[in-house]
Amino acid sequence: MKLGLKKDIQTLIEENMEKFFNVKFLKSEYVIPEGRMDSIGIDENYCPVIFEYKRGVNENVINQGLFYLDWLMGHKADFKILVLERFDEKVAEKIDWSAPSVFCVAYDFTLYDLHAVNQIGKNIRLVRYRKYGEGIILFEHLNAPKLVNAKRYNQPSPTTDNMSDLPHEKNLAEAPEKLRDLYNETCEYIESLGDDISLVRLQYWIAYKKVQNVVCLEINKKRVAAYLKIDPDTVTLEDGFSESVKNKGHFGTGDLRLLIKSAEDLEKAKPLIERAYNEA
């Protein structure tokens, strides 16, 4: 495994993008009028992902990634064409523009880089790589973005001035107050599991993730639903609380669904949520 040049790490990631980052590869060296994106893909939440690579510590890869991200947000039809060329109409129709991201991959970053991404409030992920001997590479995720728009709400009405018009946020605002409190407690528990977990707000659900989704949450007027990446066959299912959704269509990712309707349900869910976190 040769990693002497920027192109070497780019090729390695493009050939293993789904294995390393749970992102499906779309195109290398995607040319736009103002430049060229190193790699582009789509993640498990159907959100666009841009990869930018650098060798030198002082290369301004973060600003470059931000520029490409802004360009992509203004040219959604071009991205959809990429998805159609690589996959099909079914995948293209699921594209979610709520949380596009940029992965900046480098041998190292400066303290200024880390400070900058924390202040920007965008979904930018800094990934440092190290090669150990032949055939061994380590990717270290240096930050877990806490997106400015990925927040919990407790407003009583979807017409509140700062309420997003996304379906998930409307469902949250319309839920009974006790259920919103239960939802917030569920979020707080998930966030307490580790500093390496980040929250991404999507159209119909929110996803807590490390490299891949750990827990997806949705809410309606009757319950909070948590989807975990745990094999349901390894869990003793309980009627009305836990169920397999392996062959059922649903929002979010994960084959195990937990229906949380009370504080008691949340207490039962916590060990399973922690297991999903540890196994992610």
PDB file of C-alpha atoms in Angstrom:
ATOM      1  CA  MET A   1       0.000   0.000   0.000  1.00  0.00           C
ATOM      2  CA  LYS A   2       1.758   3.115  -1.250  1.00  0.00           C
ATOM      3  CA  LEU A   3       0.708   6.452   0.260  1.00  0.00           C
ATOM      4  CA  GLY A   4       3.455   8.757  -0.878  1.00  0.00           C
ATOM      5  CA  LEU A   5       1.249  11.133  -2.849  1.00  0.00           C
ATOM      6  CA  LYS A   6      -2.129  12.802  -2.389  1.00  0.00           C
ATOM      7  CA  LYS A   7      -3.435  10.686  -5.273  1.00  0.00           C
ATOM      8  CA  ASP A   8      -2.490   7.488  -3.423  1.00  0.00           C
ATOM      9  CA  ILE A   9      -4.751   8.197  -0.443  1.00  0.00           C
ATOM     10  CA  GLN A  10      -7.477   9.437  -2.788  1.00  0.00           C
ATOM     11  CA  THR A  11      -7.412   6.221  -4.807  1.00  0.00           C
ATOM     12  CA  LEU A  12      -7.399   4.057  -1.671  1.00  0.00           C
ATOM     13  CA  ILE A  13     -10.449   5.850  -0.247  1.00  0.00           C
ATOM     14  CA  GLU A  14     -12.369   5.888  -3.511  1.00  0.00           C
ATOM     15  CA  GLU A  15     -11.889   2.135  -3.859  1.00  0.00           C
ATOM     16  CA  ASN A  16     -13.010   1.543  -0.248  1.00  0.00           C
ATOM     17  CA  MET A  17     -15.259   4.505   0.503  1.00  0.00           C
ATOM     18  CA  GLU A  18     -18.236   2.488   1.681  1.00  0.00           C
ATOM     19  CA  LYS A  19     -16.058   0.226   3.832  1.00  0.00           C
ATOM     20  CA  PHE A  20     -14.145   3.107   5.460  1.00  0.00           C
ATOM     21  CA  PHE A  21     -16.835   5.794   5.746  1.00  0.00           C
ATOM     22  CA  ASN A  22     -20.179   4.177   4.889  1.00  0.00           C
ATOM     23  CA  VAL A  23     -20.412   6.435   1.818  1.00  0.00           C
ATOM     24  CA  LYS A  24     -21.188   5.164  -1.679  1.00  0.00           C
ATOM     25  CA  PHE A  25     -18.652   6.448  -4.216  1.00  0.00           C
ATOM     26  CA  LEU A  26     -20.017   8.466  -7.145  1.00  0.00           C
ATOM     27  CA  LYS A  27     -17.205  10.183  -9.030  1.00  0.00           C
ATOM     28  CA  SER A  28     -13.532  11.124  -8.893  1.00  0.00           C
ATOM     29  CA  GLU A  29     -12.200  14.548  -9.934  1.00  0.00           C
ATOM     30  CA  TYR A  30     -15.639  16.063 -10.455  1.00  0.00           C
ATOM     31  CA  VAL A  31     -15.040  19.152 -12.567  1.00  0.00           C
ATOM     32  CA  ILE A  32     -17.056  22.344 -12.092  1.00  0.00           C
ATOM     33  CA  PRO A  33     -16.400  25.742 -13.714  1.00  0.00           C
ATOM     34  CA  GLU A  34     -14.579  27.044 -10.627  1.00  0.00           C
ATOM     35  CA  GLY A  35     -12.488  23.986  -9.788  1.00  0.00           C
ATOM     36  CA  ARG A  36     -12.459  20.248  -9.258  1.00  0.00           C
ATOM     37  CA  MET A  37     -13.794  18.218  -6.323  1.00  0.00           C
ATOM     38  CA  ASP A  38     -11.447  15.372  -5.410  1.00  0.00           C
ATOM     39  CA  SER A  39     -14.172  12.788  -4.709  1.00  0.00           C
ATOM     40  CA  ILE A  40     -17.920  12.869  -4.349  1.00  0.00           C
ATOM     41  CA  GLY A  41     -20.352  10.341  -2.858  1.00  0.00           C
ATOM     42  CA  ILE A  42     -23.686   9.820  -1.102  1.00  0.00           C
ATOM     43  CA  ASP A  43     -24.026   8.569   2.477  1.00  0.00           C
ATOM     44  CA  GLU A  44     -26.440   6.141   4.142  1.00  0.00           C
ATOM     45  CA  ASN A  45     -28.875   9.003   4.801  1.00  0.00           C
ATOM     46  CA  TYR A  46     -28.796   9.844   1.078  1.00  0.00           C
ATOM     47  CA  CYS A  47     -26.967  13.107   1.766  1.00  0.00           C
ATOM     48  CA  PRO A  48     -24.216  14.377  -0.599  1.00  0.00           C
ATOM     49  CA  VAL A  49     -20.628  13.981   0.591  1.00  0.00           C
ATOM     50  CA  ILE A  50     -17.513  15.728  -0.741  1.00  0.00           C
ATOM     51  CA  PHE A  51     -14.006  14.414  -0.019  1.00  0.00           C
ATOM     52  CA  GLU A  52     -10.992  16.700  -0.216  1.00  0.00           C
ATOM     53  CA  TYR A  53      -7.445  15.479   0.422  1.00  0.00           C
ATOM     54  CA  LYS A  54      -4.198  17.239   1.258  1.00  0.00           C
ATOM     55  CA  ARG A  55      -0.604  16.341   1.920  1.00  0.00           C
ATOM     56  CA  GLY A  56       0.811  19.629   3.273  1.00  0.00           C
ATOM     57  CA  VAL A  57      -0.301  20.890   6.683  1.00  0.00           C
ATOM     58  CA  ASN A  58      -0.748  24.448   5.412  1.00  0.00           C
ATOM     59  CA  GLU A  59      -2.997  23.655   2.457  1.00  0.00           C
ATOM     60  CA  ASN A  60      -6.327  25.476   2.851  1.00  0.00           C
ATOM     61  CA  VAL A  61      -8.476  22.415   2.249  1.00  0.00           C
ATOM     62  CA  ILE A  62     -11.277  23.517   4.607  1.00  0.00           C
ATOM     63  CA  ASN A  63     -12.095  26.701   2.690  1.00  0.00           C
ATOM     64  CA  GLN A  64     -11.858  24.753  -0.533  1.00  0.00           C
ATOM     65  CA  GLY A  65     -14.324  22.178   0.761  1.00  0.00           C
ATOM     66  CA  LEU A  66     -16.710  24.932   1.904  1.00  0.00           C
ATOM     67  CA  PHE A  67     -16.600  26.510  -1.532  1.00  0.00           C
ATOM     68  CA  TYR A  68     -17.453  23.206  -3.202  1.00  0.00           C
ATOM     69  CA  LEU A  69     -20.227  22.558  -0.688  1.00  0.00           C
ATOM     70  CA  ASP A  70     -21.825  25.930  -1.450  1.00  0.00           C
ATOM     71  CA  TRP A  71     -21.527  25.248  -5.172  1.00  0.00           C
ATOM     72  CA  LEU A  72     -23.188  21.862  -4.785  1.00  0.00           C
ATOM     73  CA  MET A  73     -26.088  23.349  -2.811  1.00  0.00           C
ATOM     74  CA  GLY A  74     -26.706  25.691  -5.731  1.00  0.00           C
ATOM     75  CA  HIS A  75     -26.509  22.921  -8.341  1.00  0.00           C
ATOM     76  CA  LYS A  76     -28.651  20.123  -6.932  1.00  0.00           C
ATOM     77  CA  ALA A  77     -29.744  18.951 -10.362  1.00  0.00           C
ATOM     78  CA  ASP A  78     -26.118  18.237 -11.301  1.00  0.00           C
ATOM     79  CA  PHE A  79     -25.701  16.012  -8.257  1.00  0.00           C
ATOM     80  CA  LYS A  80     -28.934  14.188  -9.050  1.00  0.00           C
ATOM     81  CA  ILE A  81     -27.582  13.437 -12.528  1.00  0.00           C
ATOM     82  CA  LEU A  82     -24.487  11.891 -10.935  1.00  0.00           C
ATOM     83  CA  VAL A  83     -26.659   9.661  -8.767  1.00  0.00           C
ATOM     84  CA  LEU A  84     -28.803   8.646 -11.730  1.00  0.00           C
ATOM     85  CA  GLU A  85     -25.688   7.729 -13.721  1.00  0.00           C
ATOM     86  CA  ARG A  86     -24.239   5.642 -10.890  1.00  0.00           C
ATOM     87  CA  PHE A  87     -27.414   4.151  -9.414  1.00  0.00           C
ATOM     88  CA  ASP A  88     -31.054   4.653 -10.420  1.00  0.00           C
ATOM     89  CA  GLU A  89     -34.158   6.818 -10.096  1.00  0.00           C
ATOM     90  CA  LYS A  90     -35.142   5.159  -6.809  1.00  0.00           C
ATOM     91  CA  VAL A  91     -31.932   6.324  -5.116  1.00  0.00           C
ATOM     92  CA  ALA A  92     -32.014   9.730  -6.823  1.00  0.00           C
ATOM     93  CA  GLU A  93     -35.478  10.440  -5.446  1.00  0.00           C
ATOM     94  CA  LYS A  94     -34.217   9.843  -1.889  1.00  0.00           C
ATOM     95  CA  ILE A  95     -31.472  12.493  -2.014  1.00  0.00           C
ATOM     96  CA  ASP A  96     -31.659  14.535   1.189  1.00  0.00           C
ATOM     97  CA  TRP A  97     -30.153  18.024   1.175  1.00  0.00           C
ATOM     98  CA  SER A  98     -30.674  18.584   4.906  1.00  0.00           C
ATOM     99  CA  ALA A  99     -27.123  17.624   5.887  1.00  0.00           C
ATOM    100  CA  PRO A 100     -24.527  17.515   3.087  1.00  0.00           C
ATOM    101  CA  SER A 101     -20.987  17.088   4.395  1.00  0.00           C
ATOM    102  CA  VAL A 102     -17.314  17.572   3.593  1.00  0.00           C
ATOM    103  CA  PHE A 103     -14.621  15.097   4.670  1.00  0.00           C
ATOM    104  CA  CYS A 104     -11.188  16.734   4.771  1.00  0.00           C
ATOM    105  CA  VAL A 105      -8.610  13.935   4.800  1.00  0.00           C
ATOM    106  CA  ALA A 106      -4.971  14.692   5.579  1.00  0.00           C
ATOM    107  CA  TYR A 107      -1.826  13.357   7.202  1.00  0.00           C
ATOM    108  CA  ASP A 108      -2.219  16.082   9.806  1.00  0.00           C
ATOM    109  CA  PHE A 109      -4.090  19.247  10.725  1.00  0.00           C
ATOM    110  CA  THR A 110      -3.214  22.305  12.796  1.00  0.00           C
ATOM    111  CA  LEU A 111      -4.915  23.583  15.946  1.00  0.00           C
ATOM    112  CA  TYR A 112      -6.197  26.421  13.783  1.00  0.00           C
ATOM    113  CA  ASP A 113      -7.952  23.920  11.527  1.00  0.00           C
ATOM    114  CA  LEU A 114      -9.746  22.327  14.470  1.00  0.00           C
ATOM    115  CA  HIS A 115     -10.746  25.715  15.856  1.00  0.00           C
ATOM    116  CA  ALA A 116     -12.001  26.850  12.461  1.00  0.00           C
ATOM    117  CA  VAL A 117     -14.332  23.902  11.852  1.00  0.00           C
ATOM    118  CA  ASN A 118     -15.746  24.234  15.373  1.00  0.00           C
ATOM    119  CA  GLN A 119     -16.592  27.881  14.719  1.00  0.00           C
ATOM    120  CA  ILE A 120     -17.958  27.489  11.201  1.00  0.00           C
ATOM    121  CA  GLY A 121     -20.950  25.372  12.234  1.00  0.00           C
ATOM    122  CA  LYS A 122     -20.974  23.360   9.012  1.00  0.00           C
ATOM    123  CA  ASN A 123     -20.865  19.583   8.609  1.00  0.00           C
ATOM    124  CA  ILE A 124     -17.106  19.405   8.045  1.00  0.00           C
ATOM    125  CA  ARG A 125     -15.233  16.357   9.291  1.00  0.00           C
ATOM    126  CA  LEU A 126     -11.476  16.331   9.736  1.00  0.00           C
ATOM    127  CA  VAL A 127      -9.939  12.886   9.252  1.00  0.00           C
ATOM    128  CA  ARG A 128      -6.263  12.219   9.924  1.00  0.00           C
ATOM    129  CA  TYR A 129      -4.653   9.101   8.489  1.00  0.00           C
ATOM    130  CA  ARG A 130      -1.593   7.113   9.484  1.00  0.00           C
ATOM    131  CA  LYS A 131       0.040   4.183   7.755  1.00  0.00           C
ATOM    132  CA  TYR A 132       1.458   1.356   9.870  1.00  0.00           C
ATOM    133  CA  GLY A 133       3.587  -1.188   8.069  1.00  0.00           C
ATOM    134  CA  GLU A 134       2.245  -2.880   4.986  1.00  0.00           C
ATOM    135  CA  GLY A 135      -1.512  -3.013   4.517  1.00  0.00           C
ATOM    136  CA  ILE A 136      -2.515  -1.201   7.730  1.00  0.00           C
ATOM    137  CA  ILE A 137      -4.008   2.307   7.734  1.00  0.00           C
ATOM    138  CA  LEU A 138      -5.665   4.146  10.607  1.00  0.00           C
ATOM    139  CA  PHE A 139      -8.259   6.894  10.145  1.00  0.00           C
ATOM    140  CA  GLU A 140      -8.696   9.181  13.150  1.00  0.00           C
ATOM    141  CA  HIS A 141     -11.798  11.364  13.216  1.00  0.00           C
ATOM    142  CA  LEU A 142     -10.714  14.552  14.948  1.00  0.00           C
ATOM    143  CA  ASN A 143     -14.100  16.188  15.382  1.00  0.00           C
ATOM    144  CA  ALA A 144     -17.776  15.297  15.631  1.00  0.00           C
ATOM    145  CA  PRO A 145     -19.721  18.223  14.135  1.00  0.00           C
ATOM    146  CA  LYS A 146     -22.574  19.614  16.179  1.00  0.00           C
ATOM    147  CA  LEU A 147     -24.549  21.291  13.446  1.00  0.00           C
ATOM    148  CA  VAL A 148     -26.096  24.660  14.227  1.00  0.00           C
ATOM    149  CA  ASN A 149     -29.413  23.629  12.675  1.00  0.00           C
ATOM    150  CA  ALA A 150     -29.425  20.193  14.298  1.00  0.00           C
ATOM    151  CA  LYS A 151     -31.110  21.153  17.546  1.00  0.00           C
ATOM    152  CA  ARG A 152     -33.982  19.887  19.618  1.00  0.00           C
ATOM    153  CA  TYR A 153     -37.059  22.035  19.975  1.00  0.00           C
ATOM    154  CA  ASN A 154     -39.702  22.229  22.665  1.00  0.00           C
ATOM    155  CA  GLN A 155     -42.068  24.763  21.117  1.00  0.00           C
ATOM    156  CA  PRO A 156     -45.799  24.044  21.259  1.00  0.00           C
ATOM    157  CA  SER A 157     -46.547  25.039  17.680  1.00  0.00           C
ATOM    158  CA  PRO A 158     -44.939  24.536  14.261  1.00  0.00           C
ATOM    159  CA  THR A 159     -45.680  28.190  13.503  1.00  0.00           C
ATOM    160  CA  THR A 160     -43.074  29.368  16.016  1.00  0.00           C
ATOM    161  CA  ASP A 161     -40.770  31.859  14.301  1.00  0.00           C
ATOM    162  CA  ASN A 162     -37.574  29.806  14.502  1.00  0.00           C
ATOM    163  CA  MET A 163     -39.226  26.450  13.758  1.00  0.00           C
ATOM    164  CA  SER A 164     -37.977  24.736  10.636  1.00  0.00           C
ATOM    165  CA  ASP A 165     -40.529  23.612   8.086  1.00  0.00           C
ATOM    166  CA  LEU A 166     -38.968  20.143   7.854  1.00  0.00           C
ATOM    167  CA  PRO A 167     -41.510  17.345   8.457  1.00  0.00           C
ATOM    168  CA  HIS A 168     -39.567  15.982  11.443  1.00  0.00           C
ATOM    169  CA  GLU A 169     -39.572  19.359  13.191  1.00  0.00           C
ATOM    170  CA  LYS A 170     -43.296  19.812  12.538  1.00  0.00           C
ATOM    171  CA  ASN A 171     -43.975  16.372  14.009  1.00  0.00           C
ATOM    172  CA  LEU A 172     -41.890  17.279  17.042  1.00  0.00           C
ATOM    173  CA  ALA A 173     -43.716  20.570  17.566  1.00  0.00           C
ATOM    174  CA  GLU A 174     -47.130  18.923  17.222  1.00  0.00           C
ATOM    175  CA  ALA A 175     -46.367  16.093  19.666  1.00  0.00           C
ATOM    176  CA  PRO A 176     -47.746  16.312  23.226  1.00  0.00           C
ATOM    177  CA  GLU A 177     -45.461  18.089  25.676  1.00  0.00           C
ATOM    178  CA  LYS A 178     -44.777  14.923  27.687  1.00  0.00           C
ATOM    179  CA  LEU A 179     -43.683  13.121  24.526  1.00  0.00           C
ATOM    180  CA  ARG A 180     -41.419  16.024  23.520  1.00  0.00           C
ATOM    181  CA  ASP A 181     -39.829  15.835  26.956  1.00  0.00           C
ATOM    182  CA  LEU A 182     -39.295  12.091  26.482  1.00  0.00           C
ATOM    183  CA  TYR A 183     -37.760  12.752  23.058  1.00  0.00           C
ATOM    184  CA  ASN A 184     -35.383  15.327  24.568  1.00  0.00           C
ATOM    185  CA  GLU A 185     -34.380  12.930  27.337  1.00  0.00           C
ATOM    186  CA  THR A 186     -33.654  10.263  24.711  1.00  0.00           C
ATOM    187  CA  CYS A 187     -31.463  12.728  22.791  1.00  0.00           C
ATOM    188  CA  GLU A 188     -29.627  13.770  25.941  1.00  0.00           C
ATOM    189  CA  TYR A 189     -28.887  10.153  26.810  1.00  0.00           C
ATOM    190  CA  ILE A 190     -27.520   9.410  23.335  1.00  0.00           C
ATOM    191  CA  GLU A 191     -25.344  12.538  23.416  1.00  0.00           C
ATOM    192  CA  SER A 192     -23.930  11.514  26.799  1.00  0.00           C
ATOM    193  CA  LEU A 193     -22.485   8.286  25.360  1.00  0.00           C
ATOM    194  CA  GLY A 194     -19.345   9.941  23.963  1.00  0.00           C
ATOM    195  CA  ASP A 195     -17.737  12.986  22.383  1.00  0.00           C
ATOM    196  CA  ASP A 196     -17.357  11.105  19.108  1.00  0.00           C
ATOM    197  CA  ILE A 197     -21.065  11.138  18.352  1.00  0.00           C
ATOM    198  CA  SER A 198     -22.655  13.860  16.232  1.00  0.00           C
ATOM    199  CA  LEU A 199     -26.226  14.732  15.428  1.00  0.00           C
ATOM    200  CA  VAL A 200     -27.558  15.310  11.925  1.00  0.00           C
ATOM    201  CA  ARG A 201     -31.049  16.660  11.311  1.00  0.00           C
ATOM    202  CA  LEU A 202     -32.736  15.241   8.223  1.00  0.00           C
ATOM    203  CA  GLN A 203     -36.146  15.760   6.663  1.00  0.00           C
ATOM    204  CA  TYR A 204     -38.057  12.987   8.394  1.00  0.00           C
ATOM    205  CA  TRP A 205     -35.784  11.938  11.257  1.00  0.00           C
ATOM    206  CA  ILE A 206     -32.571  12.793  13.047  1.00  0.00           C
ATOM    207  CA  ALA A 207     -29.501  10.575  13.003  1.00  0.00           C
ATOM    208  CA  TYR A 208     -26.882  10.251  15.714  1.00  0.00           C
ATOM    209  CA  LYS A 209     -23.724   8.913  14.150  1.00  0.00           C
ATOM    210  CA  LYS A 210     -20.056   8.161  14.556  1.00  0.00           C
ATOM    211  CA  VAL A 211     -18.627   7.052  11.215  1.00  0.00           C
ATOM    212  CA  GLN A 212     -22.018   5.459  10.524  1.00  0.00           C
ATOM    213  CA  ASN A 213     -25.458   5.962  12.023  1.00  0.00           C
ATOM    214  CA  VAL A 214     -25.834   4.753  15.597  1.00  0.00           C
ATOM    215  CA  VAL A 215     -29.447   5.709  16.301  1.00  0.00           C
ATOM    216  CA  CYS A 216     -32.141   7.278  14.125  1.00  0.00           C
ATOM    217  CA  LEU A 217     -35.073   8.954  15.875  1.00  0.00           C
ATOM    218  CA  GLU A 218     -38.495   9.950  14.626  1.00  0.00           C
ATOM    219  CA  ILE A 219     -41.538  11.172  16.516  1.00  0.00           C
ATOM    220  CA  ASN A 220     -45.282  11.473  16.072  1.00  0.00           C
ATOM    221  CA  LYS A 221     -48.170  12.258  18.407  1.00  0.00           C
ATOM    222  CA  LYS A 222     -48.111   8.796  20.013  1.00  0.00           C
ATOM    223  CA  ARG A 223     -44.477   7.710  20.402  1.00  0.00           C
ATOM    224  CA  VAL A 224     -40.781   8.188  19.784  1.00  0.00           C
ATOM    225  CA  ALA A 225     -39.288   5.555  17.486  1.00  0.00           C
ATOM    226  CA  ALA A 226     -35.593   4.655  17.686  1.00  0.00           C
ATOM    227  CA  TYR A 227     -33.941   2.616  14.922  1.00  0.00           C
ATOM    228  CA  LEU A 228     -30.755   0.801  15.895  1.00  0.00           C
ATOM    229  CA  LYS A 229     -28.164  -1.042  13.829  1.00  0.00           C
ATOM    230  CA  ILE A 230     -28.558  -4.207  15.853  1.00  0.00           C
ATOM    231  CA  ASP A 231     -29.550  -7.581  14.443  1.00  0.00           C
ATOM    232  CA  PRO A 232     -33.082  -8.172  15.818  1.00  0.00           C
ATOM    233  CA  ASP A 233     -32.328 -11.893  15.929  1.00  0.00           C
ATOM    234  CA  THR A 234     -29.882 -11.198  18.777  1.00  0.00           C
ATOM    235  CA  VAL A 235     -32.532  -9.443  20.892  1.00  0.00           C
ATOM    236  CA  THR A 236     -35.481 -10.824  22.832  1.00  0.00           C
ATOM    237  CA  LEU A 237     -38.284  -8.854  21.209  1.00  0.00           C
ATOM    238  CA  GLU A 238     -41.069  -7.475  23.353  1.00  0.00           C
ATOM    239  CA  ASP A 239     -44.505  -6.843  21.882  1.00  0.00           C
ATOM    240  CA  GLY A 240     -45.327  -3.138  21.801  1.00  0.00           C
ATOM    241  CA  PHE A 241     -41.734  -2.100  22.537  1.00  0.00           C
ATOM    242  CA  SER A 242     -39.209  -3.759  20.207  1.00  0.00           C
ATOM    243  CA  GLU A 243     -39.628  -5.234  16.748  1.00  0.00           C
ATOM    244  CA  SER A 244     -37.716  -6.306  13.659  1.00  0.00           C
ATOM    245  CA  VAL A 245     -38.076  -4.018  10.629  1.00  0.00           C
ATOM    246  CA  LYS A 246     -35.679  -5.956   8.404  1.00  0.00           C
ATOM    247  CA  ASN A 247     -38.261  -6.304   5.665  1.00  0.00           C
ATOM    248  CA  LYS A 248     -40.348  -3.234   6.403  1.00  0.00           C
ATOM    249  CA  GLY A 249     -40.041   0.164   4.799  1.00  0.00           C
ATOM    250  CA  HIS A 250     -39.213   2.885   7.315  1.00  0.00           C
ATOM    251  CA  PHE A 251     -37.391   6.155   7.788  1.00  0.00           C
ATOM    252  CA  GLY A 252     -33.845   6.079   9.096  1.00  0.00           C
ATOM    253  CA  THR A 253     -31.460   3.142   9.166  1.00  0.00           C
ATOM    254  CA  GLY A 254     -31.313   0.072  11.365  1.00  0.00           C
ATOM    255  CA  ASP A 255     -33.213  -3.208  11.559  1.00  0.00           C
ATOM    256  CA  LEU A 256     -34.320  -2.933  15.191  1.00  0.00           C
ATOM    257  CA  ARG A 257     -37.102  -0.499  16.079  1.00  0.00           C
ATOM    258  CA  LEU A 258     -37.820   0.550  19.655  1.00  0.00           C
ATOM    259  CA  LEU A 259     -41.123   2.275  20.439  1.00  0.00           C
ATOM    260  CA  ILE A 260     -40.582   4.663  23.347  1.00  0.00           C
ATOM    261  CA  LYS A 261     -43.815   5.892  24.923  1.00  0.00           C
ATOM    262  CA  SER A 262     -42.840   6.310  28.571  1.00  0.00           C
ATOM    263  CA  ALA A 263     -39.915   6.816  30.936  1.00  0.00           C
ATOM    264  CA  GLU A 264     -39.995   3.062  31.584  1.00  0.00           C
ATOM    265  CA  ASP A 265     -39.592   2.378  27.856  1.00  0.00           C
ATOM    266  CA  LEU A 266     -36.607   4.732  27.737  1.00  0.00           C
ATOM    267  CA  GLU A 267     -34.939   2.881  30.604  1.00  0.00           C
ATOM    268  CA  LYS A 268     -35.424  -0.415  28.734  1.00  0.00           C
ATOM    269  CA  ALA A 269     -34.044   1.191  25.564  1.00  0.00           C
ATOM    270  CA  LYS A 270     -30.860   2.561  27.099  1.00  0.00           C
ATOM    271  CA  PRO A 271     -28.859  -0.719  27.201  1.00  0.00           C
ATOM    272  CA  LEU A 272     -29.729  -1.389  23.555  1.00  0.00           C
ATOM    273  CA  ILE A 273     -28.817   2.156  22.516  1.00  0.00           C
ATOM    274  CA  GLU A 274     -25.501   1.817  24.350  1.00  0.00           C
ATOM    275  CA  ARG A 275     -24.878  -1.493  22.597  1.00  0.00           C
ATOM    276  CA  ALA A 276     -25.538   0.124  19.210  1.00  0.00           C
ATOM    277  CA  TYR A 277     -23.095   2.902  20.108  1.00  0.00           C
ATOM    278  CA  ASN A 278     -20.386   0.441  21.153  1.00  0.00           C
ATOM    279  CA  GLU A 279     -20.817  -1.692  18.039  1.00  0.00           C
ATOM    280  CA  ALA A 280     -20.876   1.196  15.541  1.00  0.00           C
TER     281      ALA A 280
END
